[in-house]
PDB file of C-alpha atoms in Angstrom:
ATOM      1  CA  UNK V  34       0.000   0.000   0.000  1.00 67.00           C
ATOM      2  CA  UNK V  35       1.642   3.024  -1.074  1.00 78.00           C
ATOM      3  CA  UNK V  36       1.654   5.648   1.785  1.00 82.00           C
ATOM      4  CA  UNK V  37      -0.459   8.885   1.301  1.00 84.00           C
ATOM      5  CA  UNK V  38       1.676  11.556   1.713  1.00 86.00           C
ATOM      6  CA  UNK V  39       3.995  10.810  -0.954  1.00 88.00           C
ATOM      7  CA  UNK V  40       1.706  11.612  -3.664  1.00 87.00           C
ATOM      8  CA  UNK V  41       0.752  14.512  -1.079  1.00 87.00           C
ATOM      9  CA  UNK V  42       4.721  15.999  -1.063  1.00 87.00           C
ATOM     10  CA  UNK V  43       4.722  15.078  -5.249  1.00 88.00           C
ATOM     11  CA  UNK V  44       2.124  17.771  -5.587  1.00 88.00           C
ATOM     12  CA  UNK V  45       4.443  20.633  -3.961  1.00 83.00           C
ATOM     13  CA  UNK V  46       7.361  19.723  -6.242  1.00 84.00           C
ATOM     14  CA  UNK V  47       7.161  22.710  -8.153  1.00 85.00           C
ATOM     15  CA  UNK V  48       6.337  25.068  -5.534  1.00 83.00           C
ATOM     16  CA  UNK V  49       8.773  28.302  -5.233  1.00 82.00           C
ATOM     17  CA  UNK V  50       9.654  31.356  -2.709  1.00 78.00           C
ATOM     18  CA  UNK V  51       9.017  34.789  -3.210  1.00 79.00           C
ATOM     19  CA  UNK V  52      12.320  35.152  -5.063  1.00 83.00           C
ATOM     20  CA  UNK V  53      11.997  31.906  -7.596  1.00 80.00           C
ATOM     21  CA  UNK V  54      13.969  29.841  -5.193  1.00 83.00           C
ATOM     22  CA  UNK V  55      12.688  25.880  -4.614  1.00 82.00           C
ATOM     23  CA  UNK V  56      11.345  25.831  -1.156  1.00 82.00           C
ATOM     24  CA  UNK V  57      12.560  23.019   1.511  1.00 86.00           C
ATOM     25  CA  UNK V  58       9.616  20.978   0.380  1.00 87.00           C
ATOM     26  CA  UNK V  59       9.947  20.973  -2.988  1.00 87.00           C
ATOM     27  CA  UNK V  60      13.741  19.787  -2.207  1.00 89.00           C
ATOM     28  CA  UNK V  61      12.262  16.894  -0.486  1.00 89.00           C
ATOM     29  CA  UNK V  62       9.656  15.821  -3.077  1.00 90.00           C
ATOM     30  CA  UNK V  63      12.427  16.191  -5.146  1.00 92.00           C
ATOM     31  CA  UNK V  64      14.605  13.555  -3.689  1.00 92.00           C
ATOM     32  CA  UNK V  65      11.235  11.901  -3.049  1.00 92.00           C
ATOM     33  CA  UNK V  66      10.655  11.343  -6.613  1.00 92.00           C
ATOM     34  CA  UNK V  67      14.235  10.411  -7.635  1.00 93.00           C
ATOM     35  CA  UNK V  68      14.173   7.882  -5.199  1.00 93.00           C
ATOM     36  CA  UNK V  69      10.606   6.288  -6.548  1.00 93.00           C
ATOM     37  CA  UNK V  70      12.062   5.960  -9.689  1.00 94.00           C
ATOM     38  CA  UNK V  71      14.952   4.359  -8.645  1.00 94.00           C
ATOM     39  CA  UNK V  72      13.216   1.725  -7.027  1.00 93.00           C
ATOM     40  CA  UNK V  73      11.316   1.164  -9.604  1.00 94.00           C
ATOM     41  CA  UNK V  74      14.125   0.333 -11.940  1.00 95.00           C
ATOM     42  CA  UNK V  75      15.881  -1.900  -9.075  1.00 94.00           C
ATOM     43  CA  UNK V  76      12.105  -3.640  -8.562  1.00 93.00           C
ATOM     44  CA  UNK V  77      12.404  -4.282 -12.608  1.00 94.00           C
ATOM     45  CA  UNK V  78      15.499  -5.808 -12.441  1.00 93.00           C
ATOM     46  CA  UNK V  79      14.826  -8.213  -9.448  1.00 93.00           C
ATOM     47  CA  UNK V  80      11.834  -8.955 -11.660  1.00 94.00           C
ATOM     48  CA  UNK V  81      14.250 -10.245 -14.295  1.00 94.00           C
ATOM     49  CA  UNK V  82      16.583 -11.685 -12.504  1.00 92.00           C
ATOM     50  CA  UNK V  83      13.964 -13.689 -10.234  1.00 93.00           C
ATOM     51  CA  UNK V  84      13.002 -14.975 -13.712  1.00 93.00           C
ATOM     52  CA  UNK V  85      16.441 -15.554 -14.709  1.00 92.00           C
ATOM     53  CA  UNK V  86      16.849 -18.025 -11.056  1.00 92.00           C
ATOM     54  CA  UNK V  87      13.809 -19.978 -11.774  1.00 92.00           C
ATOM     55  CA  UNK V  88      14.971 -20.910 -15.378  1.00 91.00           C
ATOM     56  CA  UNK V  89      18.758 -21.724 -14.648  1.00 91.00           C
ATOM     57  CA  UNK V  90      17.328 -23.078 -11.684  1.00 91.00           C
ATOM     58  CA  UNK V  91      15.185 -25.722 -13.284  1.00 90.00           C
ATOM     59  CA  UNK V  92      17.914 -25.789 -16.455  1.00 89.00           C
ATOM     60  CA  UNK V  93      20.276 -27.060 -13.120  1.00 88.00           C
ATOM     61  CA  UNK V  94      17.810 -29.566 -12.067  1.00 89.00           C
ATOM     62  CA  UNK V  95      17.043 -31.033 -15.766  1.00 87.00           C
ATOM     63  CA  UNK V  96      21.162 -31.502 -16.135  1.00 83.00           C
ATOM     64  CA  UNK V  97      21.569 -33.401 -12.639  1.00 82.00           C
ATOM     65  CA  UNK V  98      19.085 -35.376 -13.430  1.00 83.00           C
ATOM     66  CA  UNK V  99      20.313 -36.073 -17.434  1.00 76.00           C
ATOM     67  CA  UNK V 100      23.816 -36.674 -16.223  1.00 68.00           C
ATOM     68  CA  UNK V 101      22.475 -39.291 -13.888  1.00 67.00           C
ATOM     69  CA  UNK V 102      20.500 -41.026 -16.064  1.00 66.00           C
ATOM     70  CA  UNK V 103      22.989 -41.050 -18.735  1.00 58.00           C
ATOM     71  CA  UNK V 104      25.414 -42.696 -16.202  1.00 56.00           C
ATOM     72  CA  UNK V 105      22.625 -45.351 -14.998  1.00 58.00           C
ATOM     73  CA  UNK V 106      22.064 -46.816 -18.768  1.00 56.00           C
ATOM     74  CA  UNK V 107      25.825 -46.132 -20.776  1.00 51.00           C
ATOM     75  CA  UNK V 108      27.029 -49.566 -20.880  1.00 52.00           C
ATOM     76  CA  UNK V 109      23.348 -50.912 -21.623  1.00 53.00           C
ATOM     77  CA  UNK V 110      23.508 -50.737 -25.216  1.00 55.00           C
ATOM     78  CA  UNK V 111      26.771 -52.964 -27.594  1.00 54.00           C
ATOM     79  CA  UNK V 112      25.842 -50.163 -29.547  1.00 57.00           C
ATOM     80  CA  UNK V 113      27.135 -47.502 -26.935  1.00 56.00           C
ATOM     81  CA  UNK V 114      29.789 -45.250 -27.389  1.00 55.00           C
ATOM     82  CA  UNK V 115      33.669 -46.037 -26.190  1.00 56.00           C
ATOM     83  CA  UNK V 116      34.545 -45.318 -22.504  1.00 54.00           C
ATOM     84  CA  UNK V 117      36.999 -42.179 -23.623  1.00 56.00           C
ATOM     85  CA  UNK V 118      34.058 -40.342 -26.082  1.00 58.00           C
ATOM     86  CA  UNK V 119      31.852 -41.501 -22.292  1.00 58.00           C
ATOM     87  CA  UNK V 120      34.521 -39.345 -20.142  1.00 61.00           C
ATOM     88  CA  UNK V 121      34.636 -36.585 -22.736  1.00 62.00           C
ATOM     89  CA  UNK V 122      30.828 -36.530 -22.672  1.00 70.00           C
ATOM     90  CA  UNK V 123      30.779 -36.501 -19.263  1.00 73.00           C
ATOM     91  CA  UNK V 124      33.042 -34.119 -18.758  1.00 78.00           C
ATOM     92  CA  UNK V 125      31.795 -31.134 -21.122  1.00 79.00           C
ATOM     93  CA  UNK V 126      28.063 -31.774 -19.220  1.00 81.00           C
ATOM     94  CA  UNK V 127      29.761 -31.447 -15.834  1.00 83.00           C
ATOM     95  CA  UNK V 128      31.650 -27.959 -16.845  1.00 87.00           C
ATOM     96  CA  UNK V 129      27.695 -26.886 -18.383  1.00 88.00           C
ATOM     97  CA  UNK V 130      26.457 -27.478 -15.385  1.00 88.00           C
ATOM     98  CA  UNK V 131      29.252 -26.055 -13.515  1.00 90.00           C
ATOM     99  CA  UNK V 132      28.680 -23.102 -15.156  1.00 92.00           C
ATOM    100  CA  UNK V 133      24.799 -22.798 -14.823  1.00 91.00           C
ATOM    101  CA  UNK V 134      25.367 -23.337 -11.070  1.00 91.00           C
ATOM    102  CA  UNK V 135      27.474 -20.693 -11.165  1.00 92.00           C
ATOM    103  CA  UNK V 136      25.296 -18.177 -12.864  1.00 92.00           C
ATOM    104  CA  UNK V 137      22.197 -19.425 -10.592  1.00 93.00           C
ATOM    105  CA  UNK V 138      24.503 -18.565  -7.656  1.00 93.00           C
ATOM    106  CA  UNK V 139      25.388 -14.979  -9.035  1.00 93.00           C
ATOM    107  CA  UNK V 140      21.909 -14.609  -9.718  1.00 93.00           C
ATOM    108  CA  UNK V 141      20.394 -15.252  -6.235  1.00 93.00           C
ATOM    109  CA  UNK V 142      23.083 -13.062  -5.063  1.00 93.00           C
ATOM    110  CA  UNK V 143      22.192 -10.189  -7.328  1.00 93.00           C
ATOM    111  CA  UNK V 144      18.672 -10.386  -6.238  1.00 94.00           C
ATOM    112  CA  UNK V 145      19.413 -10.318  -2.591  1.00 94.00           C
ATOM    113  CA  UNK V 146      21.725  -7.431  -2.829  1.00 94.00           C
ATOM    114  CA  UNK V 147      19.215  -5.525  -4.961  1.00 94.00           C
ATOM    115  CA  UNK V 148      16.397  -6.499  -2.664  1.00 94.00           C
ATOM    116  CA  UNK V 149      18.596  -4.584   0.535  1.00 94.00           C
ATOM    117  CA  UNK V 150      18.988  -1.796  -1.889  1.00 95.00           C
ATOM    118  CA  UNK V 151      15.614  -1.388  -2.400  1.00 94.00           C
ATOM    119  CA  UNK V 152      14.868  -1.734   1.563  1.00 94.00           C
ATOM    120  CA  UNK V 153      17.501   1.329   2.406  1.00 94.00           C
ATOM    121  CA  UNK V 154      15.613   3.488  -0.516  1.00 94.00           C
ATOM    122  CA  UNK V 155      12.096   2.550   1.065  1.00 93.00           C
ATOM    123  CA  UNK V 156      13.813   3.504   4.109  1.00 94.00           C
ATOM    124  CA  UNK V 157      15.307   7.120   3.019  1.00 93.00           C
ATOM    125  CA  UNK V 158      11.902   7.910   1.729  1.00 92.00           C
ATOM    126  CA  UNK V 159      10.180   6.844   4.819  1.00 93.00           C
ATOM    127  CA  UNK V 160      13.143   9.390   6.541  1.00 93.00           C
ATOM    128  CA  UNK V 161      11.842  12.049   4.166  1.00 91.00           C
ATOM    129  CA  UNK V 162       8.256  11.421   4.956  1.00 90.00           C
ATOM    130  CA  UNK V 163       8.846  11.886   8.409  1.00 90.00           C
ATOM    131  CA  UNK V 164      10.347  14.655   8.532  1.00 89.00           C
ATOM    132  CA  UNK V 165       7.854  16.552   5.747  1.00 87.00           C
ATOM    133  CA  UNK V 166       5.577  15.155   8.693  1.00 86.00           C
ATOM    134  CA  UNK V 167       7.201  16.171  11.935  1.00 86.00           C
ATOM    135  CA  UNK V 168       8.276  19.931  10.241  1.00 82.00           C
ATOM    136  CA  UNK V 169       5.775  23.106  10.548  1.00 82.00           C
ATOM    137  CA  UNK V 170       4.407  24.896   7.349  1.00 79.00           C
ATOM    138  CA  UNK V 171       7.270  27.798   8.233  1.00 80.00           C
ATOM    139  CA  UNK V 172       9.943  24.968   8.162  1.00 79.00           C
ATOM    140  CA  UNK V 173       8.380  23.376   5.020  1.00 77.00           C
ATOM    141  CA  UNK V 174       8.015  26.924   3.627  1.00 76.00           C
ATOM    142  CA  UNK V 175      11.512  28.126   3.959  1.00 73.00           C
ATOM    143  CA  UNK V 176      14.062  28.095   0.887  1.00 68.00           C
ATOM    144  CA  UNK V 177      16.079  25.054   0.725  1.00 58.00           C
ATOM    145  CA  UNK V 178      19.110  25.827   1.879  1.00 55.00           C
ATOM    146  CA  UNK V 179      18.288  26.410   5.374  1.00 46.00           C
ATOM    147  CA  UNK V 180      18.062  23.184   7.418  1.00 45.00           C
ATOM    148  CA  UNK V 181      16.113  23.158  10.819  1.00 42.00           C
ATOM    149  CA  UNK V 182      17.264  21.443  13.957  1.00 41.00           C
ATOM    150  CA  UNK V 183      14.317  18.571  13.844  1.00 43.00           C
ATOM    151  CA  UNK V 184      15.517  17.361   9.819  1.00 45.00           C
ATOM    152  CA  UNK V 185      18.650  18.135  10.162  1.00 45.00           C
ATOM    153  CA  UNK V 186      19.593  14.185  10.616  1.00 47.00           C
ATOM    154  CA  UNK V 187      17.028  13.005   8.148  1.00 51.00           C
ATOM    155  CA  UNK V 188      18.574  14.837   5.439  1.00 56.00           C
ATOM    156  CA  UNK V 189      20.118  12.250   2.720  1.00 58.00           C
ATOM    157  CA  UNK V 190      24.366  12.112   3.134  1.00 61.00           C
ATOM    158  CA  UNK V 191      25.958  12.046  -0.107  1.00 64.00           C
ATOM    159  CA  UNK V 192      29.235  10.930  -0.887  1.00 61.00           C
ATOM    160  CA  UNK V 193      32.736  13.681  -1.008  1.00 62.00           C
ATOM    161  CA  UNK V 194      33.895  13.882  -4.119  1.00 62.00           C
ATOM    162  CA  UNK V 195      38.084  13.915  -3.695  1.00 61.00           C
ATOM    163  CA  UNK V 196      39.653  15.243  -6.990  1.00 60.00           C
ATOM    164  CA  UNK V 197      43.068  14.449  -7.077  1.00 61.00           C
ATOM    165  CA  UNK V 198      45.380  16.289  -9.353  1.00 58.00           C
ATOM    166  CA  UNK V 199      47.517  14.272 -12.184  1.00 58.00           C
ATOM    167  CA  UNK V 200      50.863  14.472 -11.716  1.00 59.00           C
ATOM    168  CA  UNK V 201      52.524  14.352 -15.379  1.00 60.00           C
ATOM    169  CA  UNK V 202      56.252  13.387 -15.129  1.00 63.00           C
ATOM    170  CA  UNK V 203      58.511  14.046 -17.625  1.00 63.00           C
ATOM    171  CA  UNK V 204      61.130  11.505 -19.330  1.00 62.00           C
ATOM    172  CA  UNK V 205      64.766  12.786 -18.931  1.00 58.00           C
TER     173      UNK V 205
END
């Protein structure tokens, strides 16, 4: 159930101060916003990649299971293949499935990292909704770039750039 006052904060996104300025709230349905869309994309992709699981899952399960029967009837038949083109055989299934285990493991792991993703975005927007909640009209009001004392930890830390200069040396 999507919670009400996000699509109450989307409808001040393009509200603006006397002097043209975005006001706080805007800011936050700003980040709001950006923050919907992203989990949108990341719930799209677990979509895909759940799909992705089930087939190399049951692809893993169909080539266990065809490796072991294989193994159960080879020396059945006079008309069977030699033991060395057997071993080769065997061998190129058990890198395939090797492989597909692989990818099924990378998978699973791609969805459950994408899945805590999606929980710390939830989370930040819950942070913003709480404080668009907790904060007065005048605090909501004000331009953006003042910060009151009850957001001020809600407010979304971004990563410091470092720019490091190139040092070019020359040849002698």
């Amino acid at each position: 159930m999507r919670d009400p006052r996000i699509d109450e904060i989307l409808e001040r996104i393009d509200e603006v101060d006397s002097k043209g300025k975005p006001i706080r709230v805007a800011d936050m349905a700003r980040e709001v916003n950006d923050y919907l869309v992203e989990i949108e994309k990341l719930r799209s992709e677990v979509d895909i990649a759940t799909r992705q699981v089930v087939y190399l899952s049951g692809r893993e399960q169909a080539m266990r299971q065809l490796s072991v029967s294989v193994a159960q009837t080879a020396g059945a038949n006079a008309l069977a293949p030699r033991m060395d083109e057997i071993e080769y055989d065997f061998e190129y299934q058990r890198e395939r499935l090797e492989t597909v285990s692989a990818n099924l493991k990378a998978r699973q792991s791609m969805v459950k990292k994408t899945q805590q993703l999606i929980s710390a975005r939830i989370s930040s927007v819950q942070k913003i909704l709480d404080a668009y909640s907790n904060s007065s009209p005048e605090e909501l009001d004000a331009g953006a770039g003042a910060t009151s004392g009850a957001t001020e930890g809600t407010t979304v830390k971004r990563k410091k750039i470092i720019r490091r200069r190139r040092v070019v040396r020359r040849r002698r």
